[in-house]
Structures are given as C-alpha cells and as structure tokens.
C-alpha cells in the first residue's frame, strides 16, 4: 500500500462503524455468542470505553475507510466530550444487556477490567499516560500503518511532557510489535470464557519510558 494514499487525522463519529468492525474481527466477538447482535454491541461498548479515557486520537484512512486507529490518554490533559461519551457508554451497556447472552458476556467482560486493574497495580509504576486502544484492519497488517499510528501517538505524548506510559494487550494481538519498540512486559494473566465457546486469552501490560531509559521493573 502506497503511504501517499493514507490519510492520518483525528477520529470522527463517521469512523465509528469502521472501527467497531475492526474490534469485532480482531477479538473474534462473533464467537462469543450465538446472537450476532451481541458482537456489535460489545464492539460499540469497547470503543466507547476507550474514547472516554482518550485525550488524543488518530486514524489511518484510505478513500474514507478507516484501516487503523490509535487512542492515547495523557494525565496532563482532560478528555474532551466526557459527558457525551459517558452517556454513549451507558447506552452501549444497556444495548448489550438487552439479551440474556449479552448479559452473560457483559459480566464476563467485567473480568477484563478487573484483570487490567490488577495488572496495572502489580506493575508498580506511576504512569503519566496510556495507549487506550490501538488496532489495524487485518487486511492491512504489515503495510506500515501500525508504525505510523504508533509514532503519531508517541509524538503527541512527548509534546505533552509524558515520561512513562503503559498499554494493555493480549495474545490475540501481535504483542511482539511493542517489544520491538523497546516496551517491556510488566505482567500477564490468563482469562477464560466458555459460555458459548472456548475463549482463552493471555492478557499483558507493557510499559515504556519516553526519556530513553528502560523501565526499572520487568515481568518475569
């Protein structure tokens, strides 16, 4: 893919359907429930929860279609549209809980939040920022879009004066991408879900110090 055809810009509401589709496919939400609506509701809820924490966004688009997105949150800034995004998140939760299978999945997904909190606490670092969400469409992986988006987020965080950042990822993603960019794995935990199908993930937390020094603590 020619980089000259790629547009990097902030996220807009028109991008949401494209991003929700990337989320649904990346984390195989369709396999979690026999009701196809549940996967769409889950993807919508996940995106809204990430937007709620973000102070920076960048999408990579070609001919108007979003092929990748990154969201970052700096403690030095206040997220925009917090009230509107909170209401959108609550509505997404309500939609997911309209079905029995959706309620079961919603309870399971709460374990992801608990796991993230546990991993962050055990990492033992006072981070200045996080990468809230980062994904590219599976059809464009290896084209350099991910590298461009990640560089955009790091540029923003450096301008914010951020010294340390973290992100959560899991075994369904190409987590080696972060290791190649100097990030260190600070913890991991396995979660499982078998309500409709066997679903197992190893969840990770990675950290990075932007000032050139390595993180003082690494996962063993």
Short mmCIF file of C-alpha atoms in Angstrom, two decimals:
data_model
loop_
_atom_site.label_atom_id
_atom_site.label_comp_id
_atom_site.label_asym_id
_atom_site.label_seq_id
_atom_site.Cartn_x
_atom_site.Cartn_y
_atom_site.Cartn_z
CA UNK A 1 0.00 0.00 0.00
CA UNK A 2 1.39 3.41 -1.01
CA UNK A 3 1.78 5.64 2.05
CA UNK A 4 0.88 8.66 -0.11
CA UNK A 5 -2.71 7.36 -0.25
CA UNK A 6 -3.01 7.10 3.55
CA UNK A 7 -4.61 9.98 5.44
CA UNK A 8 -3.75 10.42 9.12
CA UNK A 9 -6.30 12.52 11.03
CA UNK A 10 -8.29 12.71 14.28
CA UNK A 11 -11.24 10.36 14.75
CA UNK A 12 -14.77 11.43 13.82
CA UNK A 13 -18.15 9.87 14.61
CA UNK A 14 -18.39 8.69 11.00
CA UNK A 15 -15.38 6.46 11.67
CA UNK A 16 -17.05 4.52 14.48
CA UNK A 17 -18.67 1.77 12.32
CA UNK A 18 -15.34 1.00 10.62
CA UNK A 19 -13.51 0.85 13.96
CA UNK A 20 -16.21 -1.28 15.59
CA UNK A 21 -15.85 -3.74 12.72
CA UNK A 22 -12.08 -3.90 13.30
CA UNK A 23 -12.68 -4.54 17.01
CA UNK A 24 -15.24 -7.26 16.34
CA UNK A 25 -12.96 -9.11 13.93
CA UNK A 26 -9.73 -8.64 15.89
CA UNK A 27 -11.09 -10.07 19.14
CA UNK A 28 -13.44 -12.57 17.43
CA UNK A 29 -16.51 -11.32 19.27
CA UNK A 30 -18.81 -13.28 16.95
CA UNK A 31 -17.54 -16.49 18.53
CA UNK A 32 -18.68 -15.42 21.99
CA UNK A 33 -22.42 -15.58 21.38
CA UNK A 34 -25.00 -17.24 19.17
CA UNK A 35 -26.71 -13.85 18.85
CA UNK A 36 -24.93 -11.74 16.18
CA UNK A 37 -26.18 -8.51 17.78
CA UNK A 38 -24.10 -9.20 20.87
CA UNK A 39 -20.83 -8.89 18.93
CA UNK A 40 -21.85 -5.49 17.55
CA UNK A 41 -22.94 -4.26 20.96
CA UNK A 42 -19.67 -5.45 22.52
CA UNK A 43 -17.58 -3.69 19.90
CA UNK A 44 -19.57 -0.49 20.37
CA UNK A 45 -19.17 -0.66 24.14
CA UNK A 46 -15.44 -1.33 23.96
CA UNK A 47 -14.84 1.63 21.65
CA UNK A 48 -16.90 3.96 23.84
CA UNK A 49 -14.98 2.92 26.96
CA UNK A 50 -11.67 3.67 25.22
CA UNK A 51 -12.85 7.03 23.91
CA UNK A 52 -13.82 8.00 27.43
CA UNK A 53 -10.18 7.88 28.53
CA UNK A 54 -8.58 9.32 25.39
CA UNK A 55 -7.09 12.79 25.02
CA UNK A 56 -5.62 12.02 21.58
CA UNK A 57 -6.88 10.11 18.57
CA UNK A 58 -5.54 9.30 15.13
CA UNK A 59 -6.98 7.15 12.37
CA UNK A 60 -5.37 5.95 9.16
CA UNK A 61 -7.86 6.13 6.31
CA UNK A 62 -7.77 5.30 2.61
CA UNK A 63 -10.58 6.61 0.42
CA UNK A 64 -12.60 7.43 3.51
CA UNK A 65 -12.35 3.94 5.03
CA UNK A 66 -10.58 3.62 8.37
CA UNK A 67 -7.93 0.90 8.33
CA UNK A 68 -6.29 1.63 11.66
CA UNK A 69 -6.76 3.68 14.82
CA UNK A 70 -4.89 4.64 17.95
CA UNK A 71 -6.18 6.38 21.08
CA UNK A 72 -3.93 7.73 23.82
CA UNK A 73 -4.70 9.29 27.16
CA UNK A 74 -2.41 11.75 28.96
CA UNK A 75 -2.90 12.61 32.63
CA UNK A 76 -1.69 16.08 31.75
CA UNK A 77 -4.84 16.77 29.69
CA UNK A 78 -8.59 16.39 30.19
CA UNK A 79 -10.56 14.14 27.79
CA UNK A 80 -12.95 16.05 25.53
CA UNK A 81 -16.68 15.42 25.35
CA UNK A 82 -16.53 13.47 28.64
CA UNK A 83 -20.25 13.81 29.43
CA UNK A 84 -21.38 12.88 25.92
CA UNK A 85 -19.07 9.90 25.79
CA UNK A 86 -20.16 8.75 29.26
CA UNK A 87 -23.78 8.78 28.13
CA UNK A 88 -22.82 6.91 24.95
CA UNK A 89 -21.03 4.28 27.04
CA UNK A 90 -24.06 3.82 29.31
CA UNK A 91 -26.30 3.41 26.27
CA UNK A 92 -23.92 0.79 24.85
CA UNK A 93 -24.07 -1.12 28.14
CA UNK A 94 -27.87 -1.01 28.04
CA UNK A 95 -27.92 -2.39 24.49
CA UNK A 96 -25.62 -5.27 25.39
CA UNK A 97 -27.74 -6.20 28.40
CA UNK A 98 -30.97 -6.42 26.37
CA UNK A 99 -30.28 -10.11 25.65
CA UNK A 100 -29.61 -12.99 28.03
CA UNK A 101 -26.40 -13.94 26.23
CA UNK A 102 -25.38 -10.29 26.22
CA UNK A 103 -25.80 -10.07 29.98
CA UNK A 104 -23.63 -13.15 30.43
CA UNK A 105 -20.94 -11.73 28.19
CA UNK A 106 -21.17 -8.36 29.92
CA UNK A 107 -20.45 -10.00 33.28
CA UNK A 108 -17.53 -11.86 31.74
CA UNK A 109 -16.14 -8.67 30.24
CA UNK A 110 -16.10 -7.11 33.68
CA UNK A 111 -13.36 -9.63 34.48
CA UNK A 112 -11.23 -7.96 31.79
CA UNK A 113 -11.49 -4.66 33.65
CA UNK A 114 -10.63 -6.35 36.92
CA UNK A 115 -7.65 -8.07 35.30
CA UNK A 116 -6.44 -4.78 33.83
CA UNK A 117 -6.68 -3.12 37.24
CA UNK A 118 -4.75 -5.98 38.83
CA UNK A 119 -2.03 -5.87 36.18
CA UNK A 120 -1.69 -2.10 36.50
CA UNK A 121 -1.49 -2.26 40.29
CA UNK A 122 1.13 -5.02 40.21
CA UNK A 123 3.23 -3.12 37.65
CA UNK A 124 4.06 -0.72 40.47
CA UNK A 125 4.70 2.34 38.31
CA UNK A 126 3.05 5.77 38.41
CA UNK A 127 2.42 6.16 34.67
CA UNK A 128 1.78 9.52 33.04
CA UNK A 129 -0.22 8.13 30.12
CA UNK A 130 -1.65 5.09 28.41
CA UNK A 131 -2.32 3.84 24.92
CA UNK A 132 -6.07 3.29 25.36
CA UNK A 133 -6.66 1.45 22.10
CA UNK A 134 -4.60 0.50 19.06
CA UNK A 135 -5.62 -1.75 16.17
CA UNK A 136 -5.37 -2.04 12.42
CA UNK A 137 -7.57 -3.91 9.99
CA UNK A 138 -6.27 -7.44 9.49
CA UNK A 139 -6.11 -6.93 5.71
CA UNK A 140 -3.50 -4.16 6.10
CA UNK A 141 -1.18 -5.63 8.72
CA UNK A 142 2.44 -5.46 7.64
CA UNK A 143 1.88 -2.37 5.48
CA UNK A 144 3.38 0.09 7.95
CA UNK A 145 0.09 1.66 9.03
CA UNK A 146 0.60 0.48 12.60
CA UNK A 147 4.06 2.03 12.78
CA UNK A 148 2.74 5.37 11.52
CA UNK A 149 -0.12 5.43 14.04
CA UNK A 150 2.13 4.45 16.95
CA UNK A 151 4.62 7.18 16.01
CA UNK A 152 1.81 9.76 15.95
CA UNK A 153 0.74 8.80 19.47
CA UNK A 154 4.29 8.91 20.82
CA UNK A 155 4.86 12.34 19.25
CA UNK A 156 1.73 13.62 20.99
CA UNK A 157 2.73 12.16 24.36
CA UNK A 158 6.24 13.57 24.11
CA UNK A 159 4.77 17.02 23.38
CA UNK A 160 2.64 16.58 26.48
CA UNK A 161 5.79 16.02 28.50
CA UNK A 162 4.89 12.42 29.30
CA UNK A 163 7.70 10.36 30.79
CA UNK A 164 6.13 6.92 31.23
CA UNK A 165 3.25 5.16 29.52
CA UNK A 166 1.57 1.78 29.56
CA UNK A 167 -0.82 -0.27 27.49
CA UNK A 168 -2.81 -3.46 27.77
CA UNK A 169 -2.71 -6.09 25.06
CA UNK A 170 -3.27 -9.82 24.78
CA UNK A 171 -2.32 -13.00 22.95
CA UNK A 172 -4.85 -12.38 20.15
CA UNK A 173 -2.78 -9.37 19.05
CA UNK A 174 0.74 -9.01 17.65
CA UNK A 175 2.18 -8.01 21.02
CA UNK A 176 5.72 -8.52 19.69
CA UNK A 177 5.19 -5.18 17.93
CA UNK A 178 5.61 -3.41 21.27
CA UNK A 179 8.67 -5.39 22.28
CA UNK A 180 10.40 -4.36 19.06
CA UNK A 181 9.80 -0.73 20.07
CA UNK A 182 11.50 -1.04 23.42
CA UNK A 183 8.45 -1.71 25.58
CA UNK A 184 8.81 -4.16 28.44
CA UNK A 185 6.23 -6.66 29.57
CA UNK A 186 5.39 -5.85 33.18
CA UNK A 187 2.83 -8.57 33.86
CA UNK A 188 0.43 -11.13 32.42
CA UNK A 189 -2.63 -13.16 33.36
CA UNK A 190 -4.83 -15.73 31.62
CA UNK A 191 -8.63 -15.33 31.39
CA UNK A 192 -11.11 -17.89 30.06
CA UNK A 193 -14.74 -17.83 28.92
CA UNK A 194 -16.75 -20.87 27.90
CA UNK A 195 -20.40 -19.78 27.99
CA UNK A 196 -20.85 -20.28 24.24
CA UNK A 197 -17.43 -21.32 23.01
CA UNK A 198 -13.97 -21.81 24.45
CA UNK A 199 -12.36 -18.38 24.65
CA UNK A 200 -8.95 -18.02 26.26
CA UNK A 201 -6.62 -15.04 26.33
CA UNK A 202 -3.31 -14.20 27.92
CA UNK A 203 -3.57 -10.57 28.94
CA UNK A 204 -0.44 -8.40 29.19
CA UNK A 205 0.62 -4.99 30.41
CA UNK A 206 3.58 -3.27 28.73
CA UNK A 207 5.44 -0.14 29.82
CA UNK A 208 7.74 2.39 28.18
CA UNK A 209 9.80 5.33 29.40
CA UNK A 210 9.91 8.02 26.73
CA UNK A 211 13.05 9.71 28.01
CA UNK A 212 15.34 6.96 26.74
CA UNK A 213 15.80 4.98 29.94
CA UNK A 214 14.42 1.46 30.33
CA UNK A 215 11.61 0.63 32.74
CA UNK A 216 13.02 -0.16 36.17
CA UNK A 217 10.91 -3.26 36.59
CA UNK A 218 10.25 -6.02 34.08
CA UNK A 219 7.99 -9.06 34.13
CA UNK A 220 9.46 -12.45 34.93
#
